[in-house]
Amino acid sequence: MNKVCFVINSFNIGGIERVIVTLCNGLIKYHHVDLVVLKNYGTLKETLSSDVNVIDFGDKKVRNSVIPFILYLKENCPEYIVTSIWPLTVLVRLAIIFSHSKSKQIATHHALFDLENKKNVLIDFFTKKVMACFYNKAFKVFAVSRSVQDFLQKINVKNVTVMYNPFDSSQHKQNVSQEIDNVKKYGDYFVFVGRLAKIKNIPLILKAFSELISDTLYRNYNLLVIGDGPERKDLEEMMERLCISKNCFFLGSKTYPEAFIQSAKAVLMASFSEAMPVTVLEAFGLNVPVVSTPAQGCMDIFNLLDYKWHTDSFDDASEYCTLLKSVLNHRSKLPDLETLVECNYGLEKIISLWNEVLV
């Protein structure tokens, strides 16, 4: 049994944080697991196994974390330390060097950096050079999807392996019970779950939904928007302009969105960029279809599972609306998505792959 350390910023709800908590919960059966958290708060802490040892860095910012990491490495001597965002990967590598630690660093990468971060050319160039330099010093580099692997290879990161995010079907089914009573009042609905940010292209969903309910056959359907972010006010104003406020509900962040996903007619996504969308796995794991634009990370999953219900464009509301109608009218033709997800992304399978590395 090895000591394995994971690192996250906080327990606030986010795709990376959900993945790391799931990995900790799965690996604790086989290893001693420490979870270093820079800010020890957030609702995801409720879902973390009590057997995981939480190391609280006391509300530190990333740039102020090198010395705490040095002290942690000297006192705890983990065999492996796993980082999931590139600034922490850099700082942990520096801490390993300064502490003369023998810990093996595993760098996991969850984002298409060049699509999600708009920087000037010089900063963008310099950042990618720094990333490649420090990633190449890691023991292992894991990309969460084929598209992320392609991105890392393009910036000259060597020996990148794809390691899919795990899907814990039992935990997600258990989470359904936490919110199930709050779902019934919304009738028949579609749901969006995610960060309310420009990259998520949510205006396309609102326009397509507006077009859908203008058809009398579909006027009683609702749209639930779960999540929060900088675009919320603008999106709510757009909802008012489209005159869909009686059918559209902004519910904010939910610790347990699974109940809303399970009862939805479909989960809606419209992102310009996705690395490895956890929401798609959550939907498919509950046998709920997804309507999406052809974002790279979504297409990685769709192609692997031979799933066809996605648009060809990122800006055609009528195309998206037509796909919504198609999903409603042909849902009985869905493959067994739950089984496909379990076979390819199931927690036990992904944990077994991690255990092959953590020897």
mmCIF file of C-alpha atoms in Angstrom:
data_model
loop_
_atom_site.group_PDB
_atom_site.id
_atom_site.type_symbol
_atom_site.label_atom_id
_atom_site.label_comp_id
_atom_site.label_asym_id
_atom_site.label_seq_id
_atom_site.Cartn_x
_atom_site.Cartn_y
_atom_site.Cartn_z
ATOM 1 C CA MET A 1 0.000 0.000 0.000
ATOM 2 C CA ASN A 2 1.515 3.303 -1.135
ATOM 3 C CA LYS A 3 0.870 6.830 0.083
ATOM 4 C CA VAL A 4 -0.709 8.849 -2.718
ATOM 5 C CA CYS A 5 -1.328 12.596 -2.458
ATOM 6 C CA PHE A 6 -3.828 14.511 -4.592
ATOM 7 C CA VAL A 7 -4.042 18.308 -4.697
ATOM 8 C CA ILE A 8 -7.063 20.574 -5.276
ATOM 9 C CA ASN A 9 -7.810 24.252 -4.728
ATOM 10 C CA SER A 10 -11.011 23.745 -2.720
ATOM 11 C CA PHE A 11 -14.126 21.614 -2.367
ATOM 12 C CA ASN A 12 -16.171 24.024 -4.444
ATOM 13 C CA ILE A 13 -18.178 22.312 -7.172
ATOM 14 C CA GLY A 14 -16.215 21.937 -10.396
ATOM 15 C CA GLY A 15 -15.394 19.263 -12.948
ATOM 16 C CA ILE A 16 -11.792 18.737 -11.811
ATOM 17 C CA GLU A 17 -12.744 18.742 -8.140
ATOM 18 C CA ARG A 18 -15.468 16.121 -8.722
ATOM 19 C CA VAL A 19 -12.991 13.899 -10.567
ATOM 20 C CA ILE A 20 -10.337 14.146 -7.849
ATOM 21 C CA VAL A 21 -12.825 13.378 -5.067
ATOM 22 C CA THR A 22 -14.064 10.344 -7.036
ATOM 23 C CA LEU A 23 -10.496 9.123 -7.540
ATOM 24 C CA CYS A 24 -9.695 9.562 -3.842
ATOM 25 C CA ASN A 25 -12.807 7.596 -2.886
ATOM 26 C CA GLY A 26 -11.864 4.790 -5.276
ATOM 27 C CA LEU A 27 -8.160 4.558 -4.455
ATOM 28 C CA ILE A 28 -8.599 4.613 -0.665
ATOM 29 C CA LYS A 29 -9.417 0.886 -0.832
ATOM 30 C CA TYR A 30 -5.892 0.176 -2.081
ATOM 31 C CA HIS A 31 -3.657 2.998 -0.830
ATOM 32 C CA HIS A 32 -3.235 5.581 1.894
ATOM 33 C CA VAL A 33 -4.659 8.730 0.291
ATOM 34 C CA ASP A 34 -3.898 12.305 1.319
ATOM 35 C CA LEU A 35 -5.867 15.155 -0.226
ATOM 36 C CA VAL A 36 -4.107 18.514 0.021
ATOM 37 C CA VAL A 37 -6.616 21.346 -0.207
ATOM 38 C CA LEU A 38 -5.526 24.972 -0.408
ATOM 39 C CA LYS A 39 -8.918 26.233 0.779
ATOM 40 C CA ASN A 40 -10.745 23.783 3.013
ATOM 41 C CA TYR A 41 -14.347 24.600 2.151
ATOM 42 C CA GLY A 42 -17.040 23.707 -0.374
ATOM 43 C CA THR A 43 -19.984 21.343 -0.612
ATOM 44 C CA LEU A 44 -18.059 18.566 -2.385
ATOM 45 C CA LYS A 45 -16.456 17.757 0.965
ATOM 46 C CA GLU A 46 -19.738 16.019 1.850
ATOM 47 C CA THR A 47 -19.041 13.390 -0.828
ATOM 48 C CA LEU A 48 -15.441 12.630 0.221
ATOM 49 C CA SER A 49 -14.775 9.353 2.035
ATOM 50 C CA SER A 50 -13.947 9.842 5.712
ATOM 51 C CA ASP A 51 -10.957 7.521 5.192
ATOM 52 C CA VAL A 52 -9.232 10.112 3.000
ATOM 53 C CA ASN A 53 -6.789 12.227 5.014
ATOM 54 C CA VAL A 54 -7.453 15.913 4.295
ATOM 55 C CA ILE A 55 -4.389 18.180 4.567
ATOM 56 C CA ASP A 56 -5.544 21.785 5.050
ATOM 57 C CA PHE A 57 -3.098 24.418 3.780
ATOM 58 C CA GLY A 58 -5.039 27.163 5.540
ATOM 59 C CA ASP A 59 -6.651 29.185 2.749
ATOM 60 C CA LYS A 60 -3.462 29.592 0.729
ATOM 61 C CA LYS A 61 -3.273 31.062 -2.759
ATOM 62 C CA VAL A 62 -1.504 28.927 -5.353
ATOM 63 C CA ARG A 63 1.521 31.237 -5.518
ATOM 64 C CA ASN A 64 1.984 31.007 -1.733
ATOM 65 C CA SER A 65 1.947 27.204 -1.607
ATOM 66 C CA VAL A 66 5.571 26.240 -2.315
ATOM 67 C CA ILE A 67 6.771 26.349 1.310
ATOM 68 C CA PRO A 68 3.722 24.428 2.665
ATOM 69 C CA PHE A 69 4.344 21.795 -0.030
ATOM 70 C CA ILE A 70 8.011 21.540 0.942
ATOM 71 C CA LEU A 71 7.038 21.005 4.589
ATOM 72 C CA TYR A 72 4.339 18.487 3.619
ATOM 73 C CA LEU A 73 6.763 16.460 1.476
ATOM 74 C CA LYS A 74 9.428 16.373 4.191
ATOM 75 C CA GLU A 75 6.958 15.313 6.901
ATOM 76 C CA ASN A 76 4.782 12.871 4.962
ATOM 77 C CA CYS A 77 6.967 11.463 2.160
ATOM 78 C CA PRO A 78 4.236 10.325 -0.264
ATOM 79 C CA GLU A 79 5.358 7.900 -2.960
ATOM 80 C CA TYR A 80 3.192 9.748 -5.499
ATOM 81 C CA ILE A 81 1.779 13.271 -5.706
ATOM 82 C CA VAL A 82 -0.907 14.000 -8.300
ATOM 83 C CA THR A 83 -1.594 17.503 -9.619
ATOM 84 C CA SER A 84 -4.448 18.530 -11.893
ATOM 85 C CA ILE A 85 -3.917 22.187 -12.881
ATOM 86 C CA TRP A 86 -0.710 23.391 -14.474
ATOM 87 C CA PRO A 87 0.309 26.148 -11.970
ATOM 88 C CA LEU A 88 0.177 23.607 -9.133
ATOM 89 C CA THR A 89 2.117 21.144 -11.271
ATOM 90 C CA VAL A 90 4.891 23.734 -11.562
ATOM 91 C CA LEU A 91 4.875 24.623 -7.860
ATOM 92 C CA VAL A 92 4.828 21.000 -6.716
ATOM 93 C CA ARG A 93 7.792 20.227 -8.981
ATOM 94 C CA LEU A 94 9.702 23.122 -7.373
ATOM 95 C CA ALA A 95 8.763 21.825 -3.910
ATOM 96 C CA ILE A 96 10.017 18.341 -4.836
ATOM 97 C CA ILE A 97 13.337 19.837 -5.976
ATOM 98 C CA PHE A 98 13.819 22.089 -2.921
ATOM 99 C CA SER A 99 12.838 19.376 -0.435
ATOM 100 C CA HIS A 100 14.970 16.711 -2.167
ATOM 101 C CA SER A 101 11.874 14.539 -2.134
ATOM 102 C CA LYS A 102 11.757 11.179 -3.897
ATOM 103 C CA SER A 103 8.014 11.565 -4.554
ATOM 104 C CA LYS A 104 6.973 10.717 -8.102
ATOM 105 C CA GLN A 105 4.829 13.434 -9.645
ATOM 106 C CA ILE A 106 1.864 12.540 -11.849
ATOM 107 C CA ALA A 107 0.553 15.516 -13.829
ATOM 108 C CA THR A 108 -3.029 15.211 -15.046
ATOM 109 C CA HIS A 109 -4.363 17.728 -17.554
ATOM 110 C CA HIS A 110 -8.084 18.459 -17.875
ATOM 111 C CA ALA A 111 -8.375 21.429 -20.236
ATOM 112 C CA LEU A 112 -7.821 22.583 -23.797
ATOM 113 C CA PHE A 113 -5.691 25.499 -22.646
ATOM 114 C CA ASP A 114 -5.469 27.331 -25.951
ATOM 115 C CA LEU A 115 -9.245 27.392 -26.367
ATOM 116 C CA GLU A 116 -10.227 28.201 -22.796
ATOM 117 C CA ASN A 117 -7.702 30.935 -22.048
ATOM 118 C CA LYS A 118 -7.521 34.118 -24.071
ATOM 119 C CA LYS A 119 -4.109 35.657 -23.546
ATOM 120 C CA ASN A 120 -1.812 37.804 -25.611
ATOM 121 C CA VAL A 121 0.568 35.968 -27.922
ATOM 122 C CA LEU A 122 3.701 36.369 -25.793
ATOM 123 C CA ILE A 123 2.066 35.225 -22.548
ATOM 124 C CA ASP A 124 0.400 32.328 -24.340
ATOM 125 C CA PHE A 125 3.721 31.250 -25.886
ATOM 126 C CA PHE A 126 5.628 31.556 -22.615
ATOM 127 C CA THR A 127 2.971 29.712 -20.601
ATOM 128 C CA LYS A 128 2.966 26.746 -22.974
ATOM 129 C CA LYS A 129 6.765 26.567 -22.855
ATOM 130 C CA VAL A 130 6.674 26.510 -19.040
ATOM 131 C CA MET A 131 3.947 23.858 -19.064
ATOM 132 C CA ALA A 132 5.875 21.626 -21.453
ATOM 133 C CA CYS A 133 9.109 22.026 -19.491
ATOM 134 C CA PHE A 134 7.613 21.057 -16.143
ATOM 135 C CA TYR A 135 5.256 18.383 -17.491
ATOM 136 C CA ASN A 136 8.229 16.666 -19.114
ATOM 137 C CA LYS A 137 9.900 16.401 -15.696
ATOM 138 C CA ALA A 138 6.927 14.506 -14.234
ATOM 139 C CA PHE A 139 6.932 10.752 -13.689
ATOM 140 C CA LYS A 140 3.719 10.432 -15.728
ATOM 141 C CA VAL A 141 1.508 12.815 -17.697
ATOM 142 C CA PHE A 142 -2.158 11.883 -18.078
ATOM 143 C CA ALA A 143 -4.552 13.567 -20.498
ATOM 144 C CA VAL A 144 -8.243 13.081 -19.777
ATOM 145 C CA SER A 145 -9.216 12.734 -23.445
ATOM 146 C CA ARG A 146 -7.773 12.254 -26.918
ATOM 147 C CA SER A 147 -8.210 15.927 -27.732
ATOM 148 C CA VAL A 148 -6.307 16.955 -24.585
ATOM 149 C CA GLN A 149 -3.576 14.475 -25.503
ATOM 150 C CA ASP A 150 -3.331 16.088 -28.943
ATOM 151 C CA PHE A 151 -3.063 19.545 -27.378
ATOM 152 C CA LEU A 152 -0.266 18.499 -25.007
ATOM 153 C CA GLN A 153 1.657 16.806 -27.783
ATOM 154 C CA LYS A 154 1.384 19.958 -29.916
ATOM 155 C CA ILE A 155 3.125 21.970 -27.186
ATOM 156 C CA ASN A 156 5.873 19.315 -27.022
ATOM 157 C CA VAL A 157 4.867 17.405 -23.900
ATOM 158 C CA LYS A 158 6.381 13.934 -24.247
ATOM 159 C CA ASN A 159 4.941 10.529 -23.343
ATOM 160 C CA VAL A 160 1.360 11.629 -22.729
ATOM 161 C CA THR A 161 -1.065 8.835 -21.846
ATOM 162 C CA VAL A 162 -4.846 9.091 -22.001
ATOM 163 C CA MET A 163 -6.438 8.323 -18.635
ATOM 164 C CA TYR A 164 -10.194 8.826 -18.720
ATOM 165 C CA ASN A 165 -12.076 10.396 -15.844
ATOM 166 C CA PRO A 166 -13.884 7.759 -13.769
ATOM 167 C CA PHE A 167 -17.648 7.449 -13.508
ATOM 168 C CA ASP A 168 -18.910 6.117 -10.172
ATOM 169 C CA SER A 169 -22.385 4.840 -11.066
ATOM 170 C CA SER A 170 -23.257 3.726 -7.532
ATOM 171 C CA GLN A 171 -22.388 7.124 -6.046
ATOM 172 C CA HIS A 172 -24.342 8.997 -8.695
ATOM 173 C CA LYS A 173 -27.421 6.820 -8.186
ATOM 174 C CA GLN A 174 -27.126 7.412 -4.451
ATOM 175 C CA ASN A 175 -26.899 11.165 -5.071
ATOM 176 C CA VAL A 176 -30.204 11.101 -6.969
ATOM 177 C CA SER A 177 -32.083 10.618 -3.709
ATOM 178 C CA GLN A 178 -30.713 13.893 -2.306
ATOM 179 C CA GLU A 179 -32.771 16.094 -4.648
ATOM 180 C CA ILE A 180 -35.463 13.809 -6.079
ATOM 181 C CA ASP A 181 -38.346 15.549 -4.281
ATOM 182 C CA ASN A 182 -37.376 18.905 -5.807
ATOM 183 C CA VAL A 183 -37.570 17.620 -9.372
ATOM 184 C CA LYS A 184 -41.233 16.690 -9.702
ATOM 185 C CA LYS A 185 -42.584 20.245 -9.788
ATOM 186 C CA TYR A 186 -40.847 21.015 -13.097
ATOM 187 C CA GLY A 187 -42.818 18.532 -15.192
ATOM 188 C CA ASP A 188 -41.232 17.624 -18.537
ATOM 189 C CA TYR A 189 -37.933 19.445 -18.924
ATOM 190 C CA PHE A 190 -34.485 19.674 -20.447
ATOM 191 C CA VAL A 191 -31.510 20.539 -18.263
ATOM 192 C CA PHE A 192 -28.179 22.314 -18.633
ATOM 193 C CA VAL A 193 -25.570 21.620 -15.928
ATOM 194 C CA GLY A 194 -22.330 23.575 -15.875
ATOM 195 C CA ARG A 195 -20.479 26.828 -15.456
ATOM 196 C CA LEU A 196 -22.318 29.890 -16.762
ATOM 197 C CA ALA A 197 -19.430 31.153 -18.877
ATOM 198 C CA LYS A 198 -19.089 32.340 -22.469
ATOM 199 C CA ILE A 199 -17.276 29.203 -23.556
ATOM 200 C CA LYS A 200 -20.380 27.166 -22.705
ATOM 201 C CA ASN A 201 -22.349 28.955 -25.483
ATOM 202 C CA ILE A 202 -25.582 28.893 -23.462
ATOM 203 C CA PRO A 203 -27.315 31.564 -25.605
ATOM 204 C CA LEU A 204 -27.598 28.909 -28.327
ATOM 205 C CA ILE A 205 -29.544 26.687 -25.916
ATOM 206 C CA LEU A 206 -31.879 29.537 -24.937
ATOM 207 C CA LYS A 207 -32.578 30.433 -28.577
ATOM 208 C CA ALA A 208 -33.198 26.809 -29.565
ATOM 209 C CA PHE A 209 -35.480 26.280 -26.567
ATOM 210 C CA SER A 210 -37.409 29.445 -27.422
ATOM 211 C CA GLU A 211 -37.941 28.098 -30.924
ATOM 212 C CA LEU A 212 -39.003 24.719 -29.537
ATOM 213 C CA ILE A 213 -41.749 25.980 -27.237
ATOM 214 C CA SER A 214 -43.088 28.307 -29.942
ATOM 215 C CA ASP A 215 -44.375 25.067 -31.502
ATOM 216 C CA THR A 216 -47.667 24.222 -29.790
ATOM 217 C CA LEU A 217 -46.707 20.532 -29.601
ATOM 218 C CA TYR A 218 -43.825 21.397 -27.260
ATOM 219 C CA ARG A 219 -45.046 24.497 -25.435
ATOM 220 C CA ASN A 220 -45.316 22.747 -22.059
ATOM 221 C CA TYR A 221 -41.662 21.763 -21.834
ATOM 222 C CA ASN A 222 -39.362 23.529 -19.377
ATOM 223 C CA LEU A 223 -35.635 24.292 -19.289
ATOM 224 C CA LEU A 224 -33.615 24.069 -16.064
ATOM 225 C CA VAL A 225 -30.248 25.827 -15.890
ATOM 226 C CA ILE A 226 -28.087 24.424 -13.075
ATOM 227 C CA GLY A 227 -24.848 26.216 -12.281
ATOM 228 C CA ASP A 228 -23.503 29.672 -11.690
ATOM 229 C CA GLY A 229 -20.929 31.971 -13.200
ATOM 230 C CA PRO A 230 -20.136 35.385 -14.683
ATOM 231 C CA GLU A 231 -22.734 35.148 -17.473
ATOM 232 C CA ARG A 232 -25.759 34.489 -15.281
ATOM 233 C CA LYS A 233 -27.156 38.024 -15.284
ATOM 234 C CA ASP A 234 -26.798 38.365 -19.070
ATOM 235 C CA LEU A 235 -28.407 34.982 -19.617
ATOM 236 C CA GLU A 236 -31.358 35.842 -17.381
ATOM 237 C CA GLU A 237 -31.812 39.086 -19.307
ATOM 238 C CA MET A 238 -31.726 37.122 -22.555
ATOM 239 C CA MET A 239 -34.365 34.760 -21.158
ATOM 240 C CA GLU A 240 -36.611 37.763 -20.552
ATOM 241 C CA ARG A 241 -36.038 39.132 -24.063
ATOM 242 C CA LEU A 242 -36.923 35.759 -25.569
ATOM 243 C CA CYS A 243 -40.123 35.674 -23.459
ATOM 244 C CA ILE A 244 -39.393 32.203 -22.088
ATOM 245 C CA SER A 245 -39.220 33.085 -18.391
ATOM 246 C CA LYS A 246 -42.365 31.060 -17.618
ATOM 247 C CA ASN A 247 -40.631 27.935 -18.914
ATOM 248 C CA CYS A 248 -37.002 28.581 -17.975
ATOM 249 C CA PHE A 249 -35.577 28.336 -14.446
ATOM 250 C CA PHE A 250 -32.099 29.290 -13.219
ATOM 251 C CA LEU A 251 -31.500 27.102 -10.161
ATOM 252 C CA GLY A 252 -27.910 27.998 -9.289
ATOM 253 C CA SER A 253 -25.305 25.407 -8.299
ATOM 254 C CA LYS A 254 -26.383 22.040 -6.953
ATOM 255 C CA THR A 255 -24.201 19.654 -4.978
ATOM 256 C CA TYR A 256 -26.281 16.758 -6.308
ATOM 257 C CA PRO A 257 -27.461 17.554 -9.856
ATOM 258 C CA GLU A 258 -27.998 13.866 -10.648
ATOM 259 C CA ALA A 259 -31.709 13.870 -9.734
ATOM 260 C CA PHE A 260 -32.332 16.687 -12.205
ATOM 261 C CA ILE A 261 -30.341 14.816 -14.852
ATOM 262 C CA GLN A 262 -32.096 11.488 -14.292
ATOM 263 C CA SER A 263 -35.580 12.948 -14.810
ATOM 264 C CA ALA A 264 -34.664 15.137 -17.787
ATOM 265 C CA LYS A 265 -35.756 14.448 -21.336
ATOM 266 C CA ALA A 266 -32.198 15.321 -22.346
ATOM 267 C CA VAL A 267 -29.106 17.088 -21.021
ATOM 268 C CA LEU A 268 -28.206 20.103 -23.164
ATOM 269 C CA MET A 269 -24.684 21.237 -23.996
ATOM 270 C CA ALA A 270 -23.503 23.824 -26.501
ATOM 271 C CA SER A 271 -19.856 24.419 -25.608
ATOM 272 C CA PHE A 272 -17.266 25.760 -28.000
ATOM 273 C CA SER A 273 -14.687 23.699 -26.101
ATOM 274 C CA GLU A 274 -14.812 20.752 -23.709
ATOM 275 C CA ALA A 275 -11.873 18.671 -22.558
ATOM 276 C CA MET A 276 -13.650 15.743 -20.887
ATOM 277 C CA PRO A 277 -17.198 16.752 -19.877
ATOM 278 C CA VAL A 278 -18.222 15.004 -16.663
ATOM 279 C CA THR A 279 -21.849 15.993 -17.293
ATOM 280 C CA VAL A 280 -21.981 13.808 -20.416
ATOM 281 C CA LEU A 281 -20.837 10.777 -18.421
ATOM 282 C CA GLU A 282 -23.350 11.588 -15.667
ATOM 283 C CA ALA A 283 -26.172 11.769 -18.213
ATOM 284 C CA PHE A 284 -25.194 8.628 -20.113
ATOM 285 C CA GLY A 285 -24.606 6.770 -16.839
ATOM 286 C CA LEU A 286 -28.249 7.466 -15.991
ATOM 287 C CA ASN A 287 -29.399 6.525 -19.529
ATOM 288 C CA VAL A 288 -30.315 10.109 -20.383
ATOM 289 C CA PRO A 289 -29.522 11.417 -23.893
ATOM 290 C CA VAL A 290 -27.321 14.461 -24.497
ATOM 291 C CA VAL A 291 -27.859 17.094 -27.168
ATOM 292 C CA SER A 292 -24.584 18.839 -27.899
ATOM 293 C CA THR A 293 -22.552 20.888 -30.309
ATOM 294 C CA PRO A 294 -19.468 19.127 -31.747
ATOM 295 C CA ALA A 295 -17.057 20.251 -29.015
ATOM 296 C CA GLN A 296 -13.902 18.127 -29.100
ATOM 297 C CA GLY A 297 -14.212 16.542 -25.652
ATOM 298 C CA CYS A 298 -17.852 15.644 -26.269
ATOM 299 C CA MET A 299 -16.949 14.125 -29.617
ATOM 300 C CA ASP A 300 -14.262 11.991 -27.949
ATOM 301 C CA ILE A 301 -16.995 10.366 -25.865
ATOM 302 C CA PHE A 302 -19.558 10.248 -28.675
ATOM 303 C CA ASN A 303 -17.152 8.595 -31.103
ATOM 304 C CA LEU A 304 -16.067 5.987 -28.556
ATOM 305 C CA LEU A 305 -19.698 5.105 -27.762
ATOM 306 C CA ASP A 306 -20.946 5.531 -31.366
ATOM 307 C CA TYR A 307 -23.426 8.227 -30.290
ATOM 308 C CA LYS A 308 -24.835 10.443 -33.070
ATOM 309 C CA TRP A 309 -27.135 13.073 -31.527
ATOM 310 C CA HIS A 310 -25.080 16.221 -31.904
ATOM 311 C CA THR A 311 -25.222 19.266 -34.163
ATOM 312 C CA ASP A 312 -22.775 20.045 -36.926
ATOM 313 C CA SER A 313 -22.441 23.714 -35.963
ATOM 314 C CA PHE A 314 -21.995 25.926 -32.913
ATOM 315 C CA ASP A 315 -24.418 28.707 -33.837
ATOM 316 C CA ASP A 316 -27.477 27.313 -35.629
ATOM 317 C CA ALA A 317 -30.415 27.469 -33.184
ATOM 318 C CA SER A 318 -32.811 25.916 -35.703
ATOM 319 C CA GLU A 319 -30.515 22.911 -36.176
ATOM 320 C CA TYR A 320 -30.278 22.526 -32.405
ATOM 321 C CA CYS A 321 -34.066 22.818 -32.039
ATOM 322 C CA THR A 322 -34.621 20.144 -34.694
ATOM 323 C CA LEU A 323 -32.307 17.843 -32.755
ATOM 324 C CA LEU A 324 -34.294 18.466 -29.557
ATOM 325 C CA LYS A 325 -37.458 17.358 -31.325
ATOM 326 C CA SER A 326 -35.691 14.320 -32.737
ATOM 327 C CA VAL A 327 -34.518 13.248 -29.288
ATOM 328 C CA LEU A 328 -38.031 13.589 -27.883
ATOM 329 C CA ASN A 329 -39.554 11.577 -30.718
ATOM 330 C CA HIS A 330 -36.924 8.837 -30.964
ATOM 331 C CA ARG A 331 -35.737 8.336 -27.403
ATOM 332 C CA SER A 332 -36.787 4.674 -27.508
ATOM 333 C CA LYS A 333 -34.001 4.101 -30.043
ATOM 334 C CA LEU A 334 -31.292 5.009 -27.531
ATOM 335 C CA PRO A 335 -28.586 2.377 -26.992
ATOM 336 C CA ASP A 336 -27.904 1.145 -23.458
ATOM 337 C CA LEU A 337 -25.791 4.165 -22.553
ATOM 338 C CA GLU A 338 -25.366 3.117 -18.922
ATOM 339 C CA THR A 339 -23.660 -0.146 -19.896
ATOM 340 C CA LEU A 340 -21.456 1.594 -22.476
ATOM 341 C CA VAL A 341 -20.287 4.144 -19.887
ATOM 342 C CA GLU A 342 -19.622 1.459 -17.284
ATOM 343 C CA CYS A 343 -17.552 -0.589 -19.746
ATOM 344 C CA ASN A 344 -15.417 2.356 -20.843
ATOM 345 C CA TYR A 345 -15.372 4.788 -17.890
ATOM 346 C CA GLY A 346 -16.530 2.760 -14.875
ATOM 347 C CA LEU A 347 -14.806 3.531 -11.577
ATOM 348 C CA GLU A 348 -13.392 0.045 -11.046
ATOM 349 C CA LYS A 349 -11.891 -0.032 -14.540
ATOM 350 C CA ILE A 350 -10.250 3.396 -14.155
ATOM 351 C CA ILE A 351 -9.018 2.597 -10.638
ATOM 352 C CA SER A 352 -7.440 -0.633 -11.929
ATOM 353 C CA LEU A 353 -5.564 1.433 -14.545
ATOM 354 C CA TRP A 354 -4.348 3.812 -11.823
ATOM 355 C CA ASN A 355 -3.244 0.847 -9.687
ATOM 356 C CA GLU A 356 -1.080 -0.374 -12.563
ATOM 357 C CA VAL A 357 0.809 2.929 -12.271
ATOM 358 C CA LEU A 358 0.834 3.220 -8.462
ATOM 359 C CA VAL A 359 3.051 0.216 -7.801
#
